[in-house]
mmCIF file of N, CA and C in Angstrom:
data_model
loop_
_atom_site.group_PDB
_atom_site.id
_atom_site.type_symbol
_atom_site.label_atom_id
_atom_site.label_comp_id
_atom_site.label_asym_id
_atom_site.label_seq_id
_atom_site.Cartn_x
_atom_site.Cartn_y
_atom_site.Cartn_z
ATOM 1 N N UNK A 1 -108.590 88.847 53.510
ATOM 2 C CA UNK A 1 -107.995 90.123 53.181
ATOM 3 C C UNK A 1 -106.501 89.983 52.901
ATOM 4 N N UNK A 2 -105.843 89.047 53.572
ATOM 5 C CA UNK A 2 -104.405 88.955 53.421
ATOM 6 C C UNK A 2 -103.971 88.228 52.164
ATOM 7 N N UNK A 3 -104.919 87.731 51.379
ATOM 8 C CA UNK A 3 -104.539 87.171 50.095
ATOM 9 C C UNK A 3 -103.956 88.270 49.211
ATOM 10 N N UNK A 4 -104.293 89.512 49.500
ATOM 11 C CA UNK A 4 -103.753 90.653 48.764
ATOM 12 C C UNK A 4 -102.260 90.795 49.024
ATOM 13 N N UNK A 5 -101.813 90.461 50.228
ATOM 14 C CA UNK A 5 -100.412 90.641 50.619
ATOM 15 C C UNK A 5 -99.466 89.975 49.634
ATOM 16 N N UNK A 6 -99.721 88.712 49.344
ATOM 17 C CA UNK A 6 -98.849 87.989 48.434
ATOM 18 C C UNK A 6 -98.936 88.517 47.018
ATOM 19 N N UNK A 7 -100.090 89.015 46.656
ATOM 20 C CA UNK A 7 -100.291 89.502 45.300
ATOM 21 C C UNK A 7 -99.681 90.876 45.071
ATOM 22 N N UNK A 8 -99.436 91.621 46.134
ATOM 23 C CA UNK A 8 -98.882 92.966 45.987
ATOM 24 C C UNK A 8 -97.500 92.904 45.356
ATOM 25 N N UNK A 9 -96.656 91.994 45.830
ATOM 26 C CA UNK A 9 -95.310 91.910 45.254
ATOM 27 C C UNK A 9 -95.374 91.451 43.801
ATOM 28 N N UNK A 10 -96.329 90.568 43.484
ATOM 29 C CA UNK A 10 -96.502 90.148 42.094
ATOM 30 C C UNK A 10 -96.941 91.318 41.229
ATOM 31 N N UNK A 11 -97.840 92.150 41.774
ATOM 32 C CA UNK A 11 -98.319 93.323 41.047
ATOM 33 C C UNK A 11 -97.182 94.305 40.788
ATOM 34 N N UNK A 12 -96.353 94.506 41.795
ATOM 35 C CA UNK A 12 -95.216 95.423 41.643
ATOM 36 C C UNK A 12 -94.242 94.887 40.602
ATOM 37 N N UNK A 13 -93.950 93.575 40.655
ATOM 38 C CA UNK A 13 -93.067 92.973 39.660
ATOM 39 C C UNK A 13 -93.636 93.127 38.258
ATOM 40 N N UNK A 14 -94.943 92.904 38.133
ATOM 41 C CA UNK A 14 -95.595 93.049 36.847
ATOM 42 C C UNK A 14 -95.509 94.492 36.357
ATOM 43 N N UNK A 15 -95.727 95.449 37.276
ATOM 44 C CA UNK A 15 -95.667 96.869 36.918
ATOM 45 C C UNK A 15 -94.276 97.239 36.425
ATOM 46 N N UNK A 16 -93.250 96.715 37.089
ATOM 47 C CA UNK A 16 -91.880 97.003 36.657
ATOM 48 C C UNK A 16 -91.590 96.363 35.296
ATOM 49 N N UNK A 17 -92.083 95.154 35.083
ATOM 50 C CA UNK A 17 -91.831 94.447 33.830
ATOM 51 C C UNK A 17 -92.518 95.118 32.646
ATOM 52 N N UNK A 18 -93.663 95.728 32.899
ATOM 53 C CA UNK A 18 -94.420 96.350 31.811
ATOM 54 C C UNK A 18 -94.326 97.875 31.848
ATOM 55 N N UNK A 19 -93.364 98.385 32.568
ATOM 56 C CA UNK A 19 -93.232 99.828 32.777
ATOM 57 C C UNK A 19 -93.196 100.624 31.479
ATOM 58 N N UNK A 20 -92.523 100.103 30.478
ATOM 59 C CA UNK A 20 -92.376 100.847 29.225
ATOM 60 C C UNK A 20 -93.667 100.918 28.421
ATOM 61 N N UNK A 21 -94.634 100.079 28.761
ATOM 62 C CA UNK A 21 -95.887 100.051 28.014
ATOM 63 C C UNK A 21 -96.899 101.059 28.528
ATOM 64 N N UNK A 22 -96.637 101.638 29.684
ATOM 65 C CA UNK A 22 -97.599 102.536 30.306
ATOM 66 C C UNK A 22 -97.133 103.988 30.238
ATOM 67 N N UNK A 23 -98.052 104.847 30.566
ATOM 68 C CA UNK A 23 -97.788 106.276 30.610
ATOM 69 C C UNK A 23 -96.658 106.567 31.590
ATOM 70 N N UNK A 24 -95.694 107.343 31.162
ATOM 71 C CA UNK A 24 -94.544 107.666 32.010
ATOM 72 C C UNK A 24 -94.914 108.611 33.148
ATOM 73 N N UNK A 25 -96.118 109.172 33.132
ATOM 74 C CA UNK A 25 -96.535 110.086 34.188
ATOM 75 C C UNK A 25 -96.923 109.355 35.474
ATOM 76 N N UNK A 26 -97.065 108.031 35.398
ATOM 77 C CA UNK A 26 -97.387 107.253 36.593
ATOM 78 C C UNK A 26 -96.114 107.087 37.402
ATOM 79 N N UNK A 27 -96.172 107.517 38.657
ATOM 80 C CA UNK A 27 -94.984 107.469 39.505
ATOM 81 C C UNK A 27 -95.055 106.287 40.464
ATOM 82 N N UNK A 28 -93.941 106.033 41.111
ATOM 83 C CA UNK A 28 -93.881 104.985 42.127
ATOM 84 C C UNK A 28 -94.870 105.294 43.249
ATOM 85 N N UNK A 29 -95.007 106.573 43.589
ATOM 86 C CA UNK A 29 -95.944 106.973 44.638
ATOM 87 C C UNK A 29 -97.389 106.661 44.233
ATOM 88 N N UNK A 30 -97.705 106.838 42.949
ATOM 89 C CA UNK A 30 -99.045 106.509 42.459
ATOM 90 C C UNK A 30 -99.334 105.014 42.617
ATOM 91 N N UNK A 31 -98.352 104.202 42.285
ATOM 92 C CA UNK A 31 -98.502 102.752 42.403
ATOM 93 C C UNK A 31 -98.652 102.363 43.869
ATOM 94 N N UNK A 32 -97.828 102.960 44.735
ATOM 95 C CA UNK A 32 -97.912 102.652 46.164
ATOM 96 C C UNK A 32 -99.258 103.066 46.748
ATOM 97 N N UNK A 33 -99.754 104.227 46.341
ATOM 98 C CA UNK A 33 -101.058 104.690 46.808
ATOM 99 C C UNK A 33 -102.156 103.738 46.341
ATOM 100 N N UNK A 34 -102.096 103.328 45.105
ATOM 101 C CA UNK A 34 -103.079 102.384 44.570
ATOM 102 C C UNK A 34 -103.026 101.061 45.329
ATOM 103 N N UNK A 35 -101.826 100.564 45.601
ATOM 104 C CA UNK A 35 -101.668 99.319 46.359
ATOM 105 C C UNK A 35 -102.230 99.463 47.765
ATOM 106 N N UNK A 36 -101.985 100.600 48.388
ATOM 107 C CA UNK A 36 -102.468 100.846 49.751
ATOM 108 C C UNK A 36 -103.996 100.883 49.774
ATOM 109 N N UNK A 37 -104.590 101.550 48.808
ATOM 110 C CA UNK A 37 -106.051 101.613 48.736
ATOM 111 C C UNK A 37 -106.644 100.213 48.593
ATOM 112 N N UNK A 38 -106.072 99.422 47.702
ATOM 113 C CA UNK A 38 -106.563 98.061 47.486
ATOM 114 C C UNK A 38 -106.379 97.219 48.739
ATOM 115 N N UNK A 39 -105.239 97.347 49.371
ATOM 116 C CA UNK A 39 -104.946 96.576 50.577
ATOM 117 C C UNK A 39 -105.965 96.865 51.673
ATOM 118 N N UNK A 40 -106.333 98.125 51.802
ATOM 119 C CA UNK A 40 -107.293 98.521 52.835
ATOM 120 C C UNK A 40 -108.740 98.335 52.401
ATOM 121 N N UNK A 41 -108.952 97.914 51.161
ATOM 122 C CA UNK A 41 -110.297 97.627 50.683
ATOM 123 C C UNK A 41 -111.070 98.837 50.199
ATOM 124 N N UNK A 42 -110.358 99.905 49.846
ATOM 125 C CA UNK A 42 -111.009 101.106 49.330
ATOM 126 C C UNK A 42 -110.825 101.163 47.817
ATOM 127 N N UNK A 43 -111.800 101.746 47.138
ATOM 128 C CA UNK A 43 -111.733 101.844 45.681
ATOM 129 C C UNK A 43 -110.973 103.093 45.230
ATOM 130 N N UNK A 44 -111.219 104.203 45.907
ATOM 131 C CA UNK A 44 -110.544 105.443 45.549
ATOM 132 C C UNK A 44 -110.353 106.300 46.792
ATOM 133 N N UNK A 45 -109.448 107.232 46.703
ATOM 134 C CA UNK A 45 -109.092 108.067 47.846
ATOM 135 C C UNK A 45 -110.274 108.887 48.343
ATOM 136 N N UNK A 46 -111.154 109.291 47.454
ATOM 137 C CA UNK A 46 -112.302 110.108 47.829
ATOM 138 C C UNK A 46 -113.302 109.327 48.692
ATOM 139 N N UNK A 47 -113.196 107.997 48.700
ATOM 140 C CA UNK A 47 -114.117 107.164 49.481
ATOM 141 C C UNK A 47 -113.768 107.121 50.964
ATOM 142 N N UNK A 48 -112.608 107.634 51.332
ATOM 143 C CA UNK A 48 -112.188 107.486 52.729
ATOM 144 C C UNK A 48 -111.995 108.832 53.410
ATOM 145 N N UNK A 49 -112.011 108.779 54.715
ATOM 146 C CA UNK A 49 -111.695 109.926 55.551
ATOM 147 C C UNK A 49 -110.839 109.395 56.706
ATOM 148 N N UNK A 50 -110.255 110.260 57.503
ATOM 149 C CA UNK A 50 -109.370 109.777 58.577
ATOM 150 C C UNK A 50 -110.051 108.798 59.540
ATOM 151 N N UNK A 51 -111.323 108.977 59.799
ATOM 152 C CA UNK A 51 -112.039 108.090 60.721
ATOM 153 C C UNK A 51 -112.193 106.692 60.127
ATOM 154 N N UNK A 52 -112.618 106.624 58.855
ATOM 155 C CA UNK A 52 -112.757 105.333 58.182
ATOM 156 C C UNK A 52 -111.410 104.624 58.081
ATOM 157 N N UNK A 53 -110.382 105.395 57.764
ATOM 158 C CA UNK A 53 -109.050 104.824 57.621
ATOM 159 C C UNK A 53 -108.575 104.224 58.940
ATOM 160 N N UNK A 54 -108.744 104.954 60.008
ATOM 161 C CA UNK A 54 -108.286 104.475 61.324
ATOM 162 C C UNK A 54 -109.061 103.223 61.742
ATOM 163 N N UNK A 55 -110.364 103.185 61.476
ATOM 164 C CA UNK A 55 -111.164 102.010 61.820
ATOM 165 C C UNK A 55 -110.684 100.789 61.047
ATOM 166 N N UNK A 56 -110.476 100.958 59.751
ATOM 167 C CA UNK A 56 -110.004 99.848 58.917
ATOM 168 C C UNK A 56 -108.608 99.413 59.357
ATOM 169 N N UNK A 57 -107.765 100.376 59.720
ATOM 170 C CA UNK A 57 -106.412 100.064 60.210
ATOM 171 C C UNK A 57 -106.499 99.205 61.466
ATOM 172 N N UNK A 58 -107.330 99.593 62.396
ATOM 173 C CA UNK A 58 -107.459 98.835 63.650
ATOM 174 C C UNK A 58 -107.937 97.414 63.390
ATOM 175 N N UNK A 59 -108.891 97.255 62.478
ATOM 176 C CA UNK A 59 -109.380 95.916 62.137
ATOM 177 C C UNK A 59 -108.267 95.069 61.520
ATOM 178 N N UNK A 60 -107.532 95.657 60.584
ATOM 179 C CA UNK A 60 -106.468 94.915 59.911
ATOM 180 C C UNK A 60 -105.311 94.593 60.846
ATOM 181 N N UNK A 61 -104.949 95.536 61.694
ATOM 182 C CA UNK A 61 -103.802 95.317 62.577
ATOM 183 C C UNK A 61 -104.117 94.234 63.608
ATOM 184 N N UNK A 62 -105.382 94.136 64.023
ATOM 185 C CA UNK A 62 -105.779 93.060 64.936
ATOM 186 C C UNK A 62 -105.569 91.697 64.280
ATOM 187 N N UNK A 63 -105.979 91.583 63.030
ATOM 188 C CA UNK A 63 -105.836 90.318 62.301
ATOM 189 C C UNK A 63 -104.376 90.006 61.985
ATOM 190 N N UNK A 64 -103.586 91.030 61.718
ATOM 191 C CA UNK A 64 -102.200 90.842 61.296
ATOM 192 C C UNK A 64 -101.241 90.622 62.462
ATOM 193 N N UNK A 65 -101.634 91.005 63.656
ATOM 194 C CA UNK A 65 -100.725 90.942 64.803
ATOM 195 C C UNK A 65 -100.333 89.497 65.107
ATOM 196 N N UNK A 66 -99.055 89.257 65.383
ATOM 197 C CA UNK A 66 -98.580 87.893 65.672
ATOM 198 C C UNK A 66 -99.312 87.214 66.836
ATOM 199 N N UNK A 67 -99.757 87.972 67.806
ATOM 200 C CA UNK A 67 -100.482 87.379 68.935
ATOM 201 C C UNK A 67 -101.864 86.862 68.536
ATOM 202 N N UNK A 68 -102.350 87.277 67.389
ATOM 203 C CA UNK A 68 -103.675 86.858 66.911
ATOM 204 C C UNK A 68 -103.589 85.957 65.681
ATOM 205 N N UNK A 69 -102.441 85.341 65.467
ATOM 206 C CA UNK A 69 -102.289 84.417 64.342
ATOM 207 C C UNK A 69 -101.695 85.040 63.095
ATOM 208 N N UNK A 70 -101.389 86.305 63.145
ATOM 209 C CA UNK A 70 -100.751 86.968 62.001
ATOM 210 C C UNK A 70 -99.247 86.810 62.082
ATOM 211 N N UNK A 71 -98.546 87.673 61.410
ATOM 212 C CA UNK A 71 -97.089 87.619 61.421
ATOM 213 C C UNK A 71 -96.522 89.034 61.499
ATOM 214 N N UNK A 72 -95.246 89.093 61.795
ATOM 215 C CA UNK A 72 -94.563 90.389 61.836
ATOM 216 C C UNK A 72 -94.606 91.034 60.454
ATOM 217 N N UNK A 73 -94.420 90.225 59.419
ATOM 218 C CA UNK A 73 -94.441 90.756 58.043
ATOM 219 C C UNK A 73 -95.803 91.367 57.720
ATOM 220 N N UNK A 74 -96.882 90.706 58.113
ATOM 221 C CA UNK A 74 -98.218 91.236 57.852
ATOM 222 C C UNK A 74 -98.436 92.549 58.612
ATOM 223 N N UNK A 75 -97.971 92.580 59.858
ATOM 224 C CA UNK A 75 -98.107 93.792 60.667
ATOM 225 C C UNK A 75 -97.345 94.945 60.030
ATOM 226 N N UNK A 76 -96.137 94.667 59.554
ATOM 227 C CA UNK A 76 -95.331 95.710 58.905
ATOM 228 C C UNK A 76 -95.995 96.196 57.624
ATOM 229 N N UNK A 77 -96.615 95.286 56.899
ATOM 230 C CA UNK A 77 -97.284 95.666 55.654
ATOM 231 C C UNK A 77 -98.490 96.564 55.941
ATOM 232 N N UNK A 78 -99.277 96.221 56.957
ATOM 233 C CA UNK A 78 -100.419 97.049 57.345
ATOM 234 C C UNK A 78 -99.925 98.437 57.725
ATOM 235 N N UNK A 79 -98.879 98.502 58.537
ATOM 236 C CA UNK A 79 -98.336 99.798 58.967
ATOM 237 C C UNK A 79 -97.800 100.610 57.792
ATOM 238 N N UNK A 80 -97.123 99.951 56.872
ATOM 239 C CA UNK A 80 -96.571 100.633 55.687
ATOM 240 C C UNK A 80 -97.687 101.290 54.872
ATOM 241 N N UNK A 81 -98.736 100.526 54.581
ATOM 242 C CA UNK A 81 -99.820 101.060 53.763
ATOM 243 C C UNK A 81 -100.633 102.107 54.523
ATOM 244 N N UNK A 82 -100.751 101.937 55.819
ATOM 245 C CA UNK A 82 -101.452 102.938 56.626
ATOM 246 C C UNK A 82 -100.732 104.281 56.548
ATOM 247 N N UNK A 83 -99.413 104.253 56.650
ATOM 248 C CA UNK A 83 -98.634 105.500 56.576
ATOM 249 C C UNK A 83 -98.801 106.183 55.225
ATOM 250 N N UNK A 84 -98.855 105.387 54.164
ATOM 251 C CA UNK A 84 -99.043 105.953 52.822
ATOM 252 C C UNK A 84 -100.385 106.670 52.731
ATOM 253 N N UNK A 85 -101.439 106.032 53.229
ATOM 254 C CA UNK A 85 -102.771 106.642 53.165
ATOM 255 C C UNK A 85 -102.907 107.807 54.137
ATOM 256 N N UNK A 86 -102.307 107.670 55.293
ATOM 257 C CA UNK A 86 -102.385 108.728 56.300
ATOM 258 C C UNK A 86 -101.758 110.032 55.788
ATOM 259 N N UNK A 87 -100.699 109.912 55.002
ATOM 260 C CA UNK A 87 -100.032 111.106 54.432
ATOM 261 C C UNK A 87 -100.977 111.909 53.551
ATOM 262 N N UNK A 88 -101.941 111.239 52.932
ATOM 263 C CA UNK A 88 -102.864 111.939 52.040
ATOM 264 C C UNK A 88 -103.744 112.927 52.782
ATOM 265 N N UNK A 89 -103.954 112.696 54.075
ATOM 266 C CA UNK A 89 -104.782 113.600 54.866
ATOM 267 C C UNK A 89 -103.984 114.690 55.562
ATOM 268 N N UNK A 90 -102.679 114.576 55.510
ATOM 269 C CA UNK A 90 -101.819 115.576 56.144
ATOM 270 C C UNK A 90 -101.355 116.632 55.160
ATOM 271 N N UNK A 91 -101.770 116.502 53.910
ATOM 272 C CA UNK A 91 -101.362 117.466 52.879
ATOM 273 C C UNK A 91 -102.105 118.765 53.037
#
């Protein structure tokens, strides 16, 4: 699952480099939401609910935690994307 971590920054760099080629209606928040969905292994926002999200978060945070062989950076990334997805249910 964490192979996505390294690719996220590449995806963001690519998105910035090709920004002029895409629809200007796509916002930074749209890109972040898409990255968060991919990171958590979901295809679209309609596929998840708060219970599924929390379960996936717990699984990922266990793997990412430094005490379990992960790193602080991985833990921060899981938390960052979790907050992005969690906001979608608080609207």
